[in-house]
């Protein structure tokens, strides 16, 4: 068989069958192998290169179909949980004619809560099984539902392997922001982007999708901007080597003004004698100087000051200068020793936690009262550091200290029965069929999902 023949072609859909792809290797007869070819012949004919490229095209198309199937499958599971919550949260108590809600809620309100918690429980189950975050699970389900309902043409192209996941995601993100009651805008958006979703690279398609969304949106941009400003926010993301990213989401004019100011001032400073910092470094330093100067200069009561209390965990051997194990900054992770010492020196108060040089642990503490003592709460925050919900990275200081076995059922206020749980995971543990167990012999704790999937609690991340 000659792979360089003009008869060899590739098409992701053959004879209308959505499950069959034409791969160049499919043209070989059973047991047939390619004859040996000298390297010089391969370089001259280009047959090997063409065959490799065709094979990769087939692999890529099949991978895109599998990704789309995953999106569709996730959405199906979450829709099923909303439609039938019982497997996830237990029988519906409102079906009992004698039922009365302890909180005085209506039947409709309780059923809405059951559906919401069932979806949470199902999303957590999928996240653990698929190795994803809950946010990613729910995002993929939302994107699949949006494309299926609002962009059926792009959805079909995605399901058939003709659209990459990045473009499908970009289309879903923009389509989701169109008004729910204006279906004509959905159809126009889908029509204008169907072809470019299959041909444009992700970066260019994101721009194209944003432009088309603006073109078909029935509301004036001024009205939309007024609502969008209400969603302004800031957040940070820990990075490697003691660094972090700080992101601001707000009006474009303000962001552009800050960027231009920082750039202009940085260029001015860059031209000064003795200045060795790059423009990127200068821009960063200028923006942060503006922020930190405002924090330290404020005199308003109740406003956070830069010289605030910080929690730094310092291994005792590092503190004594006999080891170089990094310190840990509460809410971030490992930091260099110099920064840890500077924080300790600048803070108005600080918590120095000396870890055991061998085991890294402190002595256990047991309490027999319901309120969690301050010292025990502090120890739990150091032991677990983040929420013990599967995959959760919410800081322990932002969580509730939860009794694994409820107090009213005999649970004690001790470190063996307490752990930090964020509000969403606390609700899932309390009101769904997710269960947190502890092996009394080994002390190991683990979660069991409503579908009987067992996963151990995550170890501390730092």
PDB file of N, CA and C in Angstrom, residues 132-186:
ATOM      1  N   UNK A 132     -10.774  16.078  39.141  1.00  0.00           N
ATOM      2  CA  UNK A 132     -10.990  17.484  38.809  1.00  0.00           C
ATOM      3  C   UNK A 132     -11.386  18.238  40.075  1.00  0.00           C
ATOM      4  N   UNK A 133     -11.437  19.558  39.953  1.00  0.00           N
ATOM      5  CA  UNK A 133     -12.013  20.363  41.021  1.00  0.00           C
ATOM      6  C   UNK A 133     -13.526  20.392  40.845  1.00  0.00           C
ATOM      7  N   UNK A 134     -14.237  20.648  41.944  1.00  0.00           N
ATOM      8  CA  UNK A 134     -15.688  20.774  41.838  1.00  0.00           C
ATOM      9  C   UNK A 134     -16.074  21.915  40.909  1.00  0.00           C
ATOM     10  N   UNK A 135     -15.296  22.995  40.956  1.00  0.00           N
ATOM     11  CA  UNK A 135     -15.577  24.142  40.087  1.00  0.00           C
ATOM     12  C   UNK A 135     -15.491  23.740  38.629  1.00  0.00           C
ATOM     13  N   UNK A 136     -14.466  22.967  38.282  1.00  0.00           N
ATOM     14  CA  UNK A 136     -14.317  22.543  36.891  1.00  0.00           C
ATOM     15  C   UNK A 136     -15.460  21.630  36.479  1.00  0.00           C
ATOM     16  N   UNK A 137     -15.876  20.728  37.357  1.00  0.00           N
ATOM     17  CA  UNK A 137     -16.997  19.838  37.049  1.00  0.00           C
ATOM     18  C   UNK A 137     -18.246  20.642  36.744  1.00  0.00           C
ATOM     19  N   UNK A 138     -18.571  21.573  37.612  1.00  0.00           N
ATOM     20  CA  UNK A 138     -19.789  22.345  37.434  1.00  0.00           C
ATOM     21  C   UNK A 138     -19.676  23.307  36.247  1.00  0.00           C
ATOM     22  N   UNK A 139     -18.470  23.800  35.994  1.00  0.00           N
ATOM     23  CA  UNK A 139     -18.263  24.678  34.842  1.00  0.00           C
ATOM     24  C   UNK A 139     -18.469  23.915  33.537  1.00  0.00           C
ATOM     25  N   UNK A 140     -17.927  22.699  33.458  1.00  0.00           N
ATOM     26  CA  UNK A 140     -18.103  21.911  32.237  1.00  0.00           C
ATOM     27  C   UNK A 140     -19.561  21.537  32.020  1.00  0.00           C
ATOM     28  N   UNK A 141     -20.264  21.230  33.097  1.00  0.00           N
ATOM     29  CA  UNK A 141     -21.692  20.932  32.967  1.00  0.00           C
ATOM     30  C   UNK A 141     -22.448  22.157  32.461  1.00  0.00           C
ATOM     31  N   UNK A 142     -22.125  23.319  33.018  1.00  0.00           N
ATOM     32  CA  UNK A 142     -22.792  24.552  32.591  1.00  0.00           C
ATOM     33  C   UNK A 142     -22.485  24.871  31.142  1.00  0.00           C
ATOM     34  N   UNK A 143     -21.243  24.677  30.725  1.00  0.00           N
ATOM     35  CA  UNK A 143     -20.880  24.941  29.333  1.00  0.00           C
ATOM     36  C   UNK A 143     -21.621  23.990  28.392  1.00  0.00           C
ATOM     37  N   UNK A 144     -21.700  22.718  28.767  1.00  0.00           N
ATOM     38  CA  UNK A 144     -22.412  21.751  27.926  1.00  0.00           C
ATOM     39  C   UNK A 144     -23.882  22.129  27.802  1.00  0.00           C
ATOM     40  N   UNK A 145     -24.521  22.482  28.914  1.00  0.00           N
ATOM     41  CA  UNK A 145     -25.931  22.866  28.878  1.00  0.00           C
ATOM     42  C   UNK A 145     -26.142  24.127  28.049  1.00  0.00           C
ATOM     43  N   UNK A 146     -25.241  25.093  28.182  1.00  0.00           N
ATOM     44  CA  UNK A 146     -25.355  26.341  27.422  1.00  0.00           C
ATOM     45  C   UNK A 146     -25.219  26.088  25.927  1.00  0.00           C
ATOM     46  N   UNK A 147     -24.215  25.307  25.543  1.00  0.00           N
ATOM     47  CA  UNK A 147     -24.014  25.031  24.116  1.00  0.00           C
ATOM     48  C   UNK A 147     -25.174  24.235  23.550  1.00  0.00           C
ATOM     49  N   UNK A 148     -25.652  23.247  24.277  1.00  0.00           N
ATOM     50  CA  UNK A 148     -26.747  22.422  23.773  1.00  0.00           C
ATOM     51  C   UNK A 148     -28.021  23.255  23.566  1.00  0.00           C
ATOM     52  N   UNK A 149     -28.264  24.181  24.487  1.00  0.00           N
ATOM     53  CA  UNK A 149     -29.492  24.964  24.410  1.00  0.00           C
ATOM     54  C   UNK A 149     -29.359  26.188  23.503  1.00  0.00           C
ATOM     55  N   UNK A 150     -28.228  26.886  23.586  1.00  0.00           N
ATOM     56  CA  UNK A 150     -28.111  28.172  22.904  1.00  0.00           C
ATOM     57  C   UNK A 150     -27.288  28.124  21.619  1.00  0.00           C
ATOM     58  N   UNK A 151     -26.391  27.154  21.508  1.00  0.00           N
ATOM     59  CA  UNK A 151     -25.515  27.069  20.330  1.00  0.00           C
ATOM     60  C   UNK A 151     -25.515  25.644  19.789  1.00  0.00           C
ATOM     61  N   UNK A 152     -26.645  25.146  19.312  1.00  0.00           N
ATOM     62  CA  UNK A 152     -26.708  23.744  18.872  1.00  0.00           C
ATOM     63  C   UNK A 152     -25.759  23.419  17.726  1.00  0.00           C
ATOM     64  N   UNK A 153     -25.485  24.390  16.857  1.00  0.00           N
ATOM     65  CA  UNK A 153     -24.570  24.126  15.737  1.00  0.00           C
ATOM     66  C   UNK A 153     -23.141  23.936  16.227  1.00  0.00           C
ATOM     67  N   UNK A 154     -22.706  24.816  17.111  1.00  0.00           N
ATOM     68  CA  UNK A 154     -21.356  24.676  17.668  1.00  0.00           C
ATOM     69  C   UNK A 154     -21.270  23.417  18.529  1.00  0.00           C
ATOM     70  N   UNK A 155     -22.339  23.124  19.266  1.00  0.00           N
ATOM     71  CA  UNK A 155     -22.373  21.921  20.099  1.00  0.00           C
ATOM     72  C   UNK A 155     -22.233  20.672  19.249  1.00  0.00           C
ATOM     73  N   UNK A 156     -22.938  20.602  18.135  1.00  0.00           N
ATOM     74  CA  UNK A 156     -22.855  19.439  17.262  1.00  0.00           C
ATOM     75  C   UNK A 156     -21.453  19.309  16.668  1.00  0.00           C
ATOM     76  N   UNK A 157     -20.861  20.447  16.279  1.00  0.00           N
ATOM     77  CA  UNK A 157     -19.494  20.408  15.746  1.00  0.00           C
ATOM     78  C   UNK A 157     -18.506  19.974  16.818  1.00  0.00           C
ATOM     79  N   UNK A 158     -18.735  20.396  18.053  1.00  0.00           N
ATOM     80  CA  UNK A 158     -17.890  19.975  19.175  1.00  0.00           C
ATOM     81  C   UNK A 158     -18.017  18.481  19.406  1.00  0.00           C
ATOM     82  N   UNK A 159     -19.253  17.977  19.413  1.00  0.00           N
ATOM     83  CA  UNK A 159     -19.472  16.552  19.639  1.00  0.00           C
ATOM     84  C   UNK A 159     -18.894  15.694  18.520  1.00  0.00           C
ATOM     85  N   UNK A 160     -18.757  16.258  17.337  1.00  0.00           N
ATOM     86  CA  UNK A 160     -18.241  15.478  16.208  1.00  0.00           C
ATOM     87  C   UNK A 160     -16.730  15.612  16.040  1.00  0.00           C
ATOM     88  N   UNK A 161     -16.076  16.356  16.936  1.00  0.00           N
ATOM     89  CA  UNK A 161     -14.622  16.447  16.880  1.00  0.00           C
ATOM     90  C   UNK A 161     -14.092  17.550  16.009  1.00  0.00           C
ATOM     91  N   UNK A 162     -14.938  18.460  15.547  1.00  0.00           N
ATOM     92  CA  UNK A 162     -14.490  19.522  14.642  1.00  0.00           C
ATOM     93  C   UNK A 162     -14.192  20.836  15.351  1.00  0.00           C
ATOM     94  N   UNK A 163     -14.440  20.905  16.656  1.00  0.00           N
ATOM     95  CA  UNK A 163     -14.175  22.114  17.432  1.00  0.00           C
ATOM     96  C   UNK A 163     -13.339  21.732  18.653  1.00  0.00           C
ATOM     97  N   UNK A 164     -12.256  22.474  18.889  1.00  0.00           N
ATOM     98  CA  UNK A 164     -11.419  22.192  20.048  1.00  0.00           C
ATOM     99  C   UNK A 164     -12.131  22.664  21.311  1.00  0.00           C
ATOM    100  N   UNK A 165     -11.764  22.081  22.447  1.00  0.00           N
ATOM    101  CA  UNK A 165     -12.440  22.392  23.705  1.00  0.00           C
ATOM    102  C   UNK A 165     -12.301  23.870  24.070  1.00  0.00           C
ATOM    103  N   UNK A 166     -11.141  24.483  23.756  1.00  0.00           N
ATOM    104  CA  UNK A 166     -10.954  25.896  24.101  1.00  0.00           C
ATOM    105  C   UNK A 166     -11.974  26.773  23.392  1.00  0.00           C
ATOM    106  N   UNK A 167     -12.253  26.468  22.118  1.00  0.00           N
ATOM    107  CA  UNK A 167     -13.220  27.274  21.377  1.00  0.00           C
ATOM    108  C   UNK A 167     -14.642  27.009  21.856  1.00  0.00           C
ATOM    109  N   UNK A 168     -14.941  25.759  22.190  1.00  0.00           N
ATOM    110  CA  UNK A 168     -16.267  25.445  22.723  1.00  0.00           C
ATOM    111  C   UNK A 168     -16.492  26.182  24.043  1.00  0.00           C
ATOM    112  N   UNK A 169     -15.456  26.214  24.885  1.00  0.00           N
ATOM    113  CA  UNK A 169     -15.556  26.922  26.161  1.00  0.00           C
ATOM    114  C   UNK A 169     -15.770  28.413  25.949  1.00  0.00           C
ATOM    115  N   UNK A 170     -15.003  29.004  25.033  1.00  0.00           N
ATOM    116  CA  UNK A 170     -15.143  30.436  24.765  1.00  0.00           C
ATOM    117  C   UNK A 170     -16.542  30.765  24.265  1.00  0.00           C
ATOM    118  N   UNK A 171     -17.081  29.921  23.381  1.00  0.00           N
ATOM    119  CA  UNK A 171     -18.435  30.149  22.867  1.00  0.00           C
ATOM    120  C   UNK A 171     -19.463  30.045  23.996  1.00  0.00           C
ATOM    121  N   UNK A 172     -19.300  29.059  24.859  1.00  0.00           N
ATOM    122  CA  UNK A 172     -20.241  28.888  25.964  1.00  0.00           C
ATOM    123  C   UNK A 172     -20.184  30.067  26.929  1.00  0.00           C
ATOM    124  N   UNK A 173     -18.977  30.529  27.231  1.00  0.00           N
ATOM    125  CA  UNK A 173     -18.832  31.653  28.157  1.00  0.00           C
ATOM    126  C   UNK A 173     -19.539  32.895  27.636  1.00  0.00           C
ATOM    127  N   UNK A 174     -19.384  33.185  26.349  1.00  0.00           N
ATOM    128  CA  UNK A 174     -20.016  34.373  25.789  1.00  0.00           C
ATOM    129  C   UNK A 174     -21.519  34.181  25.627  1.00  0.00           C
ATOM    130  N   UNK A 175     -21.940  33.001  25.172  1.00  0.00           N
ATOM    131  CA  UNK A 175     -23.373  32.745  24.979  1.00  0.00           C
ATOM    132  C   UNK A 175     -24.129  32.803  26.293  1.00  0.00           C
ATOM    133  N   UNK A 176     -23.486  32.383  27.383  1.00  0.00           N
ATOM    134  CA  UNK A 176     -24.158  32.374  28.691  1.00  0.00           C
ATOM    135  C   UNK A 176     -24.498  33.770  29.168  1.00  0.00           C
ATOM    136  N   UNK A 177     -23.819  34.786  28.639  1.00  0.00           N
ATOM    137  CA  UNK A 177     -24.070  36.162  29.075  1.00  0.00           C
ATOM    138  C   UNK A 177     -25.161  36.848  28.256  1.00  0.00           C
ATOM    139  N   UNK A 178     -25.687  36.177  27.236  1.00  0.00           N
ATOM    140  CA  UNK A 178     -26.793  36.746  26.464  1.00  0.00           C
ATOM    141  C   UNK A 178     -28.092  36.601  27.254  1.00  0.00           C
ATOM    142  N   UNK A 179     -29.038  37.514  27.095  1.00  0.00           N
ATOM    143  CA  UNK A 179     -30.284  37.442  27.866  1.00  0.00           C
ATOM    144  C   UNK A 179     -31.017  36.123  27.639  1.00  0.00           C
ATOM    145  N   UNK A 180     -31.590  35.591  28.717  1.00  0.00           N
ATOM    146  CA  UNK A 180     -32.260  34.291  28.637  1.00  0.00           C
ATOM    147  C   UNK A 180     -33.524  34.334  27.789  1.00  0.00           C
ATOM    148  N   UNK A 181     -34.152  35.499  27.663  1.00  0.00           N
ATOM    149  CA  UNK A 181     -35.437  35.583  26.976  1.00  0.00           C
ATOM    150  C   UNK A 181     -35.320  35.951  25.501  1.00  0.00           C
ATOM    151  N   UNK A 182     -34.095  36.235  25.019  1.00  0.00           N
ATOM    152  CA  UNK A 182     -33.920  36.660  23.626  1.00  0.00           C
ATOM    153  C   UNK A 182     -33.270  35.525  22.840  1.00  0.00           C
ATOM    154  N   UNK A 183     -34.075  34.576  22.403  1.00  0.00           N
ATOM    155  CA  UNK A 183     -33.544  33.406  21.713  1.00  0.00           C
ATOM    156  C   UNK A 183     -33.031  33.743  20.318  1.00  0.00           C
ATOM    157  N   UNK A 184     -33.529  34.820  19.724  1.00  0.00           N
ATOM    158  CA  UNK A 184     -33.015  35.234  18.419  1.00  0.00           C
ATOM    159  C   UNK A 184     -31.528  35.571  18.506  1.00  0.00           C
ATOM    160  N   UNK A 185     -31.130  36.167  19.622  1.00  0.00           N
ATOM    161  CA  UNK A 185     -29.718  36.506  19.801  1.00  0.00           C
ATOM    162  C   UNK A 185     -28.881  35.245  19.911  1.00  0.00           C
ATOM    163  N   UNK A 186     -29.406  34.219  20.580  1.00  0.00           N
ATOM    164  CA  UNK A 186     -28.680  32.945  20.656  1.00  0.00           C
ATOM    165  C   UNK A 186     -28.438  32.390  19.256  1.00  0.00           C
TER     166      UNK A 186
END
